[in-house]
């Protein structure tokens, strides 16, 4: 089968479709995912971004279930259904709504296997969206994977390309543990080459998005694009940057990151979450621990500032990491 | 009710309508970004309810709150500037359309996590009692919020602790694209009050006087007897959920049918029929409101952007 250009959102749709066709235990739960199918049109909406538009027609109401605004209830129901044999894919429209259902994730989904001596399993996926830049203010723009990363028992993916999205989401659905999928809203319409057939990308495997020899940039989700832009600009300074995309935030592919850092001796980590206890600082600590002797400059992080996300477009632009901030941070690594 | 008050209610509804029509226009021109949830069609709810309280009472609402802010008297220009994300905005440009907050007028904000502000209203009621005051709280939310856990926890607390809070569900029959009947078991939601042993009542939200009267009674109970109330106010939003929603989940006929109940049109007919206001006076009012709204836009456009330092301000006291 052929490889063609599709969007990140289409990659999500393909992953969901192929797994739903292959496995009748895969079901979808979420608000407006059927689009409030009424007398007018069976799927008028398909979620605010339209991702599951058309699904109810193919898979029916039993498998594509619109939920009331009862996140604790339906996320918890997904956990329960998973323990007894279904593979629910549950959508939390924005990761900011984590607060409403955290107990079900933190104390139920993440704990059952361990607490019951390995005898329970929770093969579910929580799909959610992250990211600032759409002027959606403090309660709809956060990037919260670092909070989830603190919870043992969860696996986390943060795909940055359509190709990674499809392969990782299929792996996540087939995985026997709870996986949280962080989809960045601002790359939903980004296109990239994706094979038509189903394929998997193993969880816990990083990808080198740009090979280089002078400095390592570890970047997560949308920050990969920004880092590639910065890397391009760095060539004019005769700096050849390697961009490493962990893709899976937990389990984390330490080996690939460390190997790159050992080769370049310099590292900048780019992460849209706020700095305290962030993925960036987590990776920095691992590097300081395991590659200290190879470093010839301090480990630097580029995070969002430790503030909520402001609404005002001008303030939000200051808030976000961008290629220029990454460029400058990398350049600071090369000052004697 | 004296005619001055009736005219004032009409004026407020019209101001909200024209303000939001202008906001929609600015949105289409790209001057307002992000979310913008219009209140068009629901004006009688905020105006009728807020007409029934005192200046020192509290109001708290969801992200569909431009109307409530205008009804408590927040300056239109400060709201418009907030929508534009300007430094002169009522929330200093930090909140935008969904997060209008006016401390001076005891307007405790627009909140964008569905149901998230319902416990806050409950706590404000608690503080009022604790300090021995006789204020009340009006807490506005949508039908979708009735399915959140915090709604039920809050009604239980309010009943148990005898809090002066009026919980007002603006039932516009949809939460985003999901019809109430598809999301709620027992969609006669005012009956849910029974479970918490508090008064619950159905209100016609297209009739500003009925809203005013029924909220007024609830306010009296709350103020003098510390009895909370849950009101289901039936209304309808004429526009999409937000600016980006083409509203394909309902028919044009349904919307047109509902438009016949337009609270502004019907109230105007009543005021004319009763000889309270003449056509010329209406014309004058339209002009006066147009000037206010135009000035609000001009103010917003001319206002400065918030400076970069503001990003770091307001995180802590
Ligand atoms: C906890 C939470 N879940 C989901 C959303 C996304 N969302 C925003 S508005 C909305 C519908 C709310 O409907 P309703 O309460 O009826 O209010 P209306 O918009 O009709 O005024 C949803 C699902 C949210 N903001 N918060
Ligand atoms: Mg509603």
XYZ file of C-alpha atoms and ligand atoms in Angstrom:
680
model
C 0.000 0.000 0.000
C 1.024 3.542 -0.636
C 2.343 6.279 1.580
C 0.676 9.653 1.096
C 0.462 13.014 2.831
C -2.262 13.299 5.436
C -2.847 15.538 8.430
C -2.149 14.744 12.065
C -5.900 14.667 12.612
C -6.406 12.223 9.728
C -3.680 10.074 11.253
C -5.694 9.947 14.479
C -8.793 9.020 12.506
C -6.960 6.267 10.632
C -5.537 4.783 13.805
C -8.940 4.742 15.484
C -10.693 3.336 12.405
C -8.212 0.587 11.776
C -8.280 -0.574 15.392
C -12.073 -0.383 15.575
C -12.384 -2.415 12.395
C -9.919 -4.998 13.631
C -11.116 -5.337 17.198
C -14.743 -5.144 18.311
C -13.699 -4.491 21.913
C -12.394 -1.040 20.943
C -15.032 1.563 21.789
C -15.045 5.365 21.918
C -16.375 7.486 24.772
C -16.374 11.269 25.000
C -18.313 14.496 24.863
C -19.795 15.351 21.481
C -17.679 12.686 19.776
C -20.692 11.626 17.757
C -21.469 15.271 17.363
C -24.720 15.251 19.201
C -26.256 13.124 16.503
C -29.898 14.121 16.340
C -32.610 14.009 13.775
C -30.676 16.422 11.610
C -27.579 14.445 10.778
C -26.178 11.372 12.419
C -22.848 13.050 12.967
C -23.031 16.717 12.844
C -19.984 17.553 14.880
C -17.585 14.776 15.885
C -16.012 16.728 18.725
C -14.968 20.365 18.636
C -12.184 19.540 16.176
C -14.306 17.100 14.171
C -11.957 14.169 14.724
C -14.583 11.456 15.063
C -16.979 12.843 12.471
C -18.338 9.935 10.458
C -17.542 7.316 13.077
C -21.062 6.805 14.338
C -22.197 5.979 10.800
C -19.609 3.267 10.434
C -19.516 1.892 13.963
C -22.895 2.752 15.466
C -24.023 4.311 18.713
C -22.983 1.390 20.883
C -19.347 1.890 19.978
C -19.255 5.664 19.577
C -20.847 7.024 22.645
C -21.578 10.668 23.344
C -21.193 11.366 27.034
C -22.698 14.015 29.289
C -20.355 16.497 30.956
C -19.554 13.923 33.612
C -15.849 13.297 33.139
C -15.298 11.540 36.449
C -18.152 9.242 35.535
C -17.223 8.296 31.994
C -13.440 8.238 32.414
C -13.988 5.986 35.414
C -16.424 3.884 33.402
C -13.728 3.433 30.758
C -11.353 2.176 33.449
C -13.952 -0.273 34.665
C -14.861 -1.495 31.193
C -11.164 -1.989 30.462
C -10.667 -4.189 33.502
C -13.227 -6.663 32.199
C -12.205 -6.916 28.583
C -12.988 -3.815 26.521
C -10.394 -1.467 25.061
C -12.007 1.920 25.553
C -10.564 4.998 23.926
C -11.909 7.863 25.966
C -11.617 11.478 24.941
C -10.979 14.290 27.395
C -11.586 17.276 25.147
C -8.878 19.426 26.731
C -6.245 18.163 29.146
C -7.172 21.115 31.349
C -10.262 19.106 32.370
C -7.988 16.617 34.086
C -9.060 18.127 37.395
C -12.576 16.842 37.007
C -11.518 13.196 36.637
C -8.062 12.970 38.162
C -9.045 10.450 40.799
C -10.121 7.952 38.162
C -6.747 8.303 36.445
C -4.472 8.680 39.465
C -6.050 6.277 41.924
C -7.928 3.867 39.688
C -6.419 3.468 36.207
C -2.818 3.865 37.311
C -3.047 1.745 40.446
C -5.130 -1.315 39.708
C -2.471 -3.553 38.149
C 0.092 -2.983 40.904
C -2.274 -2.853 43.844
C -3.894 -6.135 42.816
C -0.583 -7.916 42.454
C -0.491 -7.815 38.666
C -3.840 -9.565 38.318
C -5.874 -6.624 37.043
C -5.275 -4.882 33.750
C -6.461 -1.584 32.333
C -6.050 -1.561 28.547
C -7.469 1.883 27.868
C -6.391 5.042 26.095
C -7.184 8.544 27.256
C -6.930 10.909 24.293
C -6.587 14.554 25.162
C -5.346 17.838 23.694
C -2.586 20.138 24.872
C -1.093 23.415 23.887
C -1.301 27.183 23.907
C -1.481 29.527 20.958
C -5.177 29.535 20.115
C -6.132 32.404 22.451
C -8.119 30.064 24.677
C -6.912 31.528 27.981
C -5.914 29.921 31.268
C -8.380 27.041 31.452
C -8.091 25.716 27.871
C -4.450 26.108 26.867
C -2.309 24.167 29.307
C 0.252 21.477 28.601
C -0.042 19.080 31.503
C 1.764 15.856 30.572
C 4.329 16.556 33.264
C 1.656 16.080 35.923
C 0.768 12.696 34.447
C 4.456 11.780 34.193
C 4.586 11.882 37.961
C 2.164 8.982 38.192
C 3.646 5.454 37.991
C 1.376 3.077 36.120
C 0.542 5.376 33.206
C 2.203 5.401 29.812
C 2.341 8.697 27.945
C 2.650 9.501 24.273
C 3.064 12.970 22.728
C 3.317 12.513 18.950
C 4.705 15.394 16.896
C 4.043 14.186 13.336
C 1.195 12.447 11.498
C 3.413 9.368 11.045
C 4.196 9.100 14.761
C 0.584 9.833 15.647
C -0.822 6.882 13.732
C 1.785 4.353 14.784
C 1.854 5.366 18.424
C -1.921 5.550 18.793
C -2.306 2.053 17.357
C 0.321 0.787 19.796
C -1.427 2.602 22.627
C -4.757 0.964 21.827
C -3.168 -2.485 21.669
C -1.194 -1.938 24.862
C -2.446 -3.610 28.025
C -1.788 -0.603 30.246
C -3.501 2.771 30.478
C -1.933 5.122 27.957
C -2.535 8.866 27.824
C -2.244 10.367 24.356
C -1.397 14.089 24.295
C -2.401 15.597 20.964
C -1.218 19.106 20.248
C -4.067 21.297 18.992
C -1.798 23.472 16.907
C -0.454 20.665 14.743
C -3.814 19.035 14.005
C -3.733 20.279 10.427
C -0.051 19.665 9.831
C 0.569 17.213 6.985
C 3.165 14.497 6.631
C 3.765 11.161 4.924
C 1.827 8.268 6.415
C 1.462 4.711 5.071
C -2.080 3.631 4.295
C -1.790 0.332 6.116
C -1.767 -0.152 9.879
C 1.626 -0.103 11.551
C 2.894 0.330 15.061
C 5.635 2.381 16.633
C 6.802 0.797 19.872
C 6.105 2.770 23.038
C 9.336 3.955 24.624
C 11.254 4.556 21.418
C 12.582 8.042 20.610
C 13.159 9.311 17.097
C 15.968 11.474 15.800
C 14.146 14.070 13.754
C 17.336 15.693 12.535
C 20.786 14.204 12.903
C 23.577 16.572 13.932
C 26.876 16.576 15.748
C 27.352 19.839 17.665
C 24.429 20.082 20.081
C 21.421 17.989 21.070
C 17.962 19.528 21.198
C 15.459 17.262 22.921
C 11.989 18.529 21.998
C 8.482 17.388 22.804
C 5.356 17.573 20.661
C 4.945 20.894 18.814
C 8.327 21.979 20.160
C 9.894 19.552 17.671
C 8.788 21.815 14.806
C 10.131 24.881 16.579
C 13.423 23.108 17.254
C 13.801 22.037 13.637
C 13.281 25.655 12.644
C 15.905 26.740 15.158
C 18.258 24.033 13.892
C 17.904 25.382 10.366
C 18.799 28.838 11.538
C 21.752 27.462 13.493
C 23.355 26.205 10.301
C 24.120 29.826 9.417
C 26.176 29.907 12.625
C 27.868 26.706 11.473
C 26.171 24.766 14.259
C 24.857 21.335 13.370
C 22.085 20.486 15.833
C 20.600 17.060 16.435
C 16.880 17.125 17.250
C 15.681 14.203 19.360
C 11.944 13.615 19.802
C 11.223 11.234 22.712
C 7.701 10.641 21.286
C 6.837 8.573 24.339
C 7.245 10.521 27.574
C 6.948 7.410 29.680
C 8.534 4.929 29.310
C 11.283 7.332 28.267
C 13.937 6.266 25.758
C 16.899 7.306 27.904
C 19.365 5.420 25.751
C 18.734 7.432 22.596
C 18.839 10.748 24.470
C 22.028 9.859 26.336
C 23.738 8.569 23.240
C 23.059 11.841 21.456
C 24.263 13.939 24.380
C 27.413 11.871 24.717
C 28.111 12.548 21.054
C 27.469 16.319 21.081
C 28.385 17.274 24.652
C 25.694 19.967 24.734
C 21.952 19.773 25.284
C 18.905 22.031 25.268
C 15.535 20.561 26.211
C 12.388 22.208 24.868
C 9.080 21.582 26.597
C 5.879 23.657 26.460
C 4.901 22.830 30.038
C 5.655 25.197 32.927
C 9.124 24.586 34.380
C 8.665 23.185 37.874
C 8.810 19.383 37.898
C 8.474 19.426 34.120
C 9.449 16.762 31.605
C 12.325 19.044 30.571
C 13.776 19.138 34.053
C 13.176 15.432 34.435
C 15.236 14.748 31.322
C 17.845 17.273 32.497
C 18.212 15.384 35.761
C 18.671 12.082 33.934
C 21.367 13.627 31.741
C 23.128 15.193 34.730
C 23.091 11.820 36.428
C 24.121 9.615 33.533
C 26.100 11.762 31.110
C 27.733 14.382 33.319
C 31.261 13.538 32.230
C 30.387 14.076 28.591
C 28.936 17.557 29.011
C 30.909 20.614 28.060
C 28.166 23.155 28.723
C 25.394 23.369 31.320
C 22.149 21.573 30.495
C 19.564 24.190 29.450
C 15.788 23.986 29.392
C 13.373 26.085 27.375
C 9.969 25.916 29.053
C 6.914 28.118 29.181
C 7.201 30.545 32.128
C 5.791 29.564 35.539
C 2.516 31.393 34.966
C -0.965 30.441 33.785
C -1.564 30.934 30.058
C -2.753 34.504 29.391
C -5.553 35.260 26.927
C -4.211 38.395 25.303
C -2.660 37.396 21.973
C 0.372 39.576 22.594
C 0.951 38.073 26.052
C 0.341 34.551 24.824
C 3.001 35.047 22.167
C 5.465 36.089 24.878
C 4.416 33.063 26.889
C 5.186 30.389 24.320
C 8.611 28.973 23.593
C 9.515 29.746 19.965
C 12.308 29.062 17.477
C 14.055 32.286 18.404
C 14.174 31.448 22.126
C 15.534 28.017 21.252
C 18.111 29.514 18.901
C 19.350 31.939 21.556
C 19.512 29.257 24.212
C 21.551 27.022 21.933
C 23.863 29.919 21.079
C 24.472 30.501 24.788
C 25.914 26.972 24.890
C 28.649 28.037 22.511
C 29.944 31.024 24.464
C 33.199 30.393 26.278
C -43.402 47.324 38.599
C -42.918 50.957 37.606
C -42.419 51.692 33.933
C -38.953 53.108 34.458
C -37.750 49.736 35.655
C -39.456 47.992 32.735
C -37.769 50.317 30.304
C -34.431 49.775 31.983
C -34.795 46.006 31.627
C -35.560 46.408 27.974
C -32.596 48.721 27.542
C -30.251 46.212 29.160
C -31.445 43.366 26.962
C -31.005 45.477 23.876
C -27.547 46.567 24.980
C -26.503 42.937 25.413
C -27.909 42.002 22.005
C -26.229 44.872 20.163
C -22.987 44.498 22.074
C -22.738 40.851 21.111
C -23.727 41.421 17.497
C -20.841 43.850 17.352
C -18.530 41.397 19.123
C -19.435 38.760 16.512
C -18.631 41.255 13.777
C -15.260 42.012 15.374
C -14.609 38.296 15.687
C -15.284 37.757 11.991
C -12.867 40.572 11.227
C -10.204 38.799 13.242
C -10.016 41.455 15.941
C -11.187 39.036 18.614
C -9.622 35.598 18.844
C -10.086 32.391 20.776
C -13.466 31.448 22.141
C -16.477 33.715 21.961
C -19.760 32.279 23.228
C -22.695 34.506 22.447
C -25.658 34.942 24.752
C -28.010 36.035 21.968
C -31.489 34.688 22.720
C -30.884 34.260 26.435
C -30.792 37.952 27.439
C -33.964 37.835 29.512
C -32.402 35.395 31.960
C -29.488 37.521 33.124
C -31.467 40.758 32.942
C -34.569 39.475 34.743
C -32.584 37.696 37.444
C -30.134 40.501 38.097
C -33.003 43.012 38.253
C -34.177 41.068 41.309
C -31.052 41.556 43.422
C -29.296 44.402 45.229
C -26.057 46.022 44.138
C -24.139 44.306 46.940
C -25.318 40.798 46.061
C -23.013 38.473 44.149
C -23.226 37.087 40.627
C -21.100 34.291 39.189
C -21.415 32.706 35.767
C -19.964 30.427 33.096
C -17.979 31.379 29.991
C -21.200 32.623 28.314
C -21.164 35.671 30.548
C -21.008 38.896 28.543
C -24.706 39.417 29.260
C -24.402 38.932 33.002
C -21.503 41.355 33.195
C -23.423 43.983 31.219
C -26.482 43.423 33.411
C -24.557 44.062 36.627
C -23.358 47.292 35.054
C -19.813 46.536 33.953
C -18.761 49.163 31.433
C -19.230 47.873 27.878
C -15.918 49.379 26.799
C -14.006 47.463 29.468
C -15.645 44.213 28.346
C -14.959 44.908 24.681
C -11.345 45.736 25.493
C -11.105 42.414 27.328
C -12.425 40.584 24.292
C -9.700 42.307 22.282
C -7.082 41.262 24.866
C -6.099 44.850 25.578
C -4.482 46.302 28.676
C -7.639 48.280 29.491
C -9.783 45.136 29.581
C -11.675 44.446 32.785
C -9.387 41.450 33.461
C -6.318 43.309 32.118
C -6.502 41.292 28.926
C -5.582 38.126 30.753
C -8.953 36.433 30.634
C -10.715 37.317 27.394
C -14.306 36.598 26.504
C -14.724 33.705 28.944
C -13.189 35.392 31.978
C -14.813 38.758 32.641
C -14.486 39.722 36.310
C -15.693 42.912 37.975
C -14.771 43.089 41.658
C -16.393 46.506 42.106
C -19.768 45.128 41.118
C -19.454 41.805 42.933
C -19.347 40.000 39.621
C -17.242 36.983 40.439
C -16.376 36.028 36.974
C -16.879 33.929 33.965
C -15.555 30.394 34.372
C -14.719 27.954 31.618
C -14.527 24.568 33.281
C -18.153 23.458 33.051
C -19.543 23.297 36.586
C -16.263 24.512 38.075
C -17.754 27.671 39.533
C -20.799 26.090 41.168
C -18.868 25.146 44.338
C -17.418 28.670 44.377
C -20.916 30.122 44.584
C -21.605 27.718 47.412
C -18.556 28.991 49.278
C -19.559 32.611 48.751
C -22.901 31.732 50.338
C -21.066 30.176 53.242
C -18.926 33.303 53.735
C -22.041 35.500 53.720
C -23.583 33.460 56.507
C -20.344 33.242 58.446
C -20.023 37.004 58.472
C -23.643 37.481 59.443
C -24.560 39.347 56.271
C -27.779 39.257 54.288
C -26.483 39.218 50.745
C -27.379 36.495 48.250
C -25.562 34.782 45.393
C -26.895 34.186 41.883
C -25.027 31.321 40.267
C -25.652 30.889 36.516
C -24.681 27.784 34.541
C -25.865 25.757 31.575
C -27.903 22.573 31.306
C -24.688 20.650 30.633
C -23.352 21.615 34.049
C -26.223 19.815 35.762
C -24.510 16.547 34.791
C -21.324 17.373 36.651
C -20.680 15.923 40.068
C -19.966 19.315 41.613
C -23.480 20.517 40.834
C -24.943 17.756 42.976
C -22.370 18.125 45.734
C -23.047 21.860 45.850
C -26.812 21.558 46.129
C -26.370 19.105 48.943
C -23.989 21.432 50.789
C -26.191 24.472 50.239
C -29.212 22.671 51.593
C -27.346 21.165 54.513
C -25.714 24.454 55.498
C -28.671 26.683 54.601
C -26.827 28.917 52.194
C -28.311 31.999 50.473
C -27.513 30.809 46.952
C -29.849 30.710 43.953
C -28.612 28.144 41.449
C -29.884 29.154 38.030
C -29.662 26.650 35.226
C -30.046 28.326 31.850
C -31.489 25.420 29.941
C -30.908 26.268 26.283
C -31.472 22.609 25.370
C -27.933 21.940 24.164
C -24.500 21.479 25.657
C -22.333 22.101 22.627
C -23.970 19.774 20.073
C -25.564 17.405 22.529
C -29.271 17.805 23.193
C -30.313 17.687 26.832
C -32.520 14.691 26.154
C -29.474 12.755 24.992
C -27.309 13.720 27.942
C -29.562 13.799 30.973
C -31.639 11.135 32.631
C -34.721 12.893 33.929
C -34.484 16.037 31.825
C -37.163 17.821 33.866
C -34.226 19.115 35.764
C -35.959 21.443 38.209
C -37.247 18.261 39.875
C -33.692 17.434 40.942
C -34.069 20.040 43.695
C -36.292 17.557 45.490
C -33.359 15.213 46.022
C -31.700 17.925 48.096
C -34.821 19.076 49.855
C -34.790 22.604 48.446
C -37.316 24.506 46.341
C -37.015 23.868 42.599
C -38.971 25.671 39.939
C -39.428 25.894 36.208
C -39.153 29.376 34.695
C -39.849 30.704 31.204
C -36.536 32.261 30.314
C -37.956 34.085 27.313
C -40.147 36.175 29.563
C -38.062 38.701 31.434
C -40.838 39.543 33.880
C -41.393 35.937 34.830
C -37.659 35.504 35.420
C -37.606 38.663 37.510
C -40.587 37.559 39.568
C -39.490 33.985 40.237
C -35.889 34.858 40.960
C -37.220 37.633 43.194
C -39.110 35.120 45.313
C -36.064 32.890 45.561
C -33.972 35.887 46.579
C -36.417 36.736 49.364
C -36.242 33.152 50.672
C -32.462 33.176 50.503
C -32.038 36.565 52.116
C -34.522 36.198 54.952
C -34.786 32.466 55.523
C -31.442 31.176 54.233
C -33.145 28.782 51.872
C -31.281 27.957 48.645
C -33.237 27.452 45.411
C -32.635 25.646 42.160
C -34.290 27.217 39.118
C -34.478 25.661 35.685
C -34.892 28.563 33.306
C -35.839 27.455 29.807
C -34.306 29.558 27.100
C -32.561 29.113 23.748
C -29.372 30.274 22.139
C -30.005 31.557 18.656
C -26.366 31.319 17.596
C -23.945 28.403 17.652
C -22.262 27.183 20.825
C -19.287 29.388 20.014
C -18.268 31.355 16.968
C -16.831 28.276 15.278
C -19.983 26.159 15.517
C -22.187 25.905 12.426
C -24.883 24.274 14.619
C -25.619 21.366 12.305
C -27.122 19.335 15.132
C -30.441 21.181 14.985
C -32.781 22.170 12.182
C -33.318 25.650 10.810
C -37.029 25.153 11.511
C -36.298 24.536 15.174
C -34.233 27.711 15.416
C -36.849 29.733 13.528
C -39.581 28.407 15.788
C -37.557 29.474 18.816
C -36.853 32.869 17.326
C -40.559 33.583 17.575
C -40.031 33.590 21.320
C -37.277 36.216 21.018
C -37.342 37.796 24.490
C -36.517 41.247 23.191
C -39.086 41.310 20.412
C -41.868 39.986 22.619
C -41.055 42.364 25.455
C -41.016 45.285 23.065
C -44.456 44.312 21.777
C -45.694 44.211 25.330
C -44.246 47.619 26.179
C -45.839 49.115 23.089
C -49.190 47.423 23.659
C -49.276 48.741 27.205
C -48.324 52.211 26.049
C -45.184 52.249 28.162
C -42.871 53.169 25.337
C -43.479 54.637 21.885
C -41.769 53.664 18.626
C -39.835 56.948 18.657
C -38.471 56.203 22.092
C -37.331 52.799 20.890
C -35.565 54.462 17.969
C -33.834 56.818 20.351
C -32.768 53.950 22.545
C -31.350 52.076 19.560
C -29.297 55.118 18.656
C -28.073 55.631 22.176
C -27.022 51.972 22.432
C -25.357 52.007 19.044
C -23.263 54.928 20.208
C -22.260 53.058 23.376
C -21.269 49.957 21.435
C -19.383 51.890 18.776
C -17.530 53.780 21.461
C -16.662 50.478 23.170
C -15.061 49.216 19.968
C -13.204 52.454 19.428
C -11.918 52.342 22.985
C -10.824 48.726 22.570
C -9.089 49.410 19.273
C -7.218 52.409 20.602
C -6.175 50.759 23.853
C -2.609 49.524 24.243
C -1.542 45.887 24.286
C -0.528 44.628 27.710
C 3.250 44.877 28.103
C 5.405 41.748 28.403
C 5.995 42.252 32.160
C 2.298 41.655 32.744
C 2.819 38.035 31.832
C 4.530 37.533 35.170
C 2.177 39.678 37.256
C -0.933 38.455 39.085
C 0.326 34.918 39.666
C 0.569 35.646 43.376
C -0.569 38.431 45.724
C -15.414 20.065 32.614
C -15.604 20.486 31.209
N -15.947 19.561 30.295
C -16.134 19.923 29.022
C -15.982 21.222 28.633
C -16.154 21.608 27.175
N -17.385 22.352 27.023
C -17.391 23.686 27.061
S -18.913 24.302 27.009
C -19.609 22.785 26.922
C -21.082 22.649 26.858
C -21.728 23.226 28.047
O -23.097 23.247 27.881
P -24.059 23.970 28.889
O -23.627 23.722 30.284
O -25.431 23.577 28.532
O -23.836 25.519 28.627
P -24.141 26.367 27.326
O -22.887 26.360 26.517
O -25.289 25.768 26.622
O -24.411 27.751 27.828
C -18.633 21.807 26.935
C -18.885 20.370 26.834
C -15.593 22.156 29.615
N -15.370 23.442 29.316
N -15.440 21.761 30.898
Mg -26.755 24.477 27.238
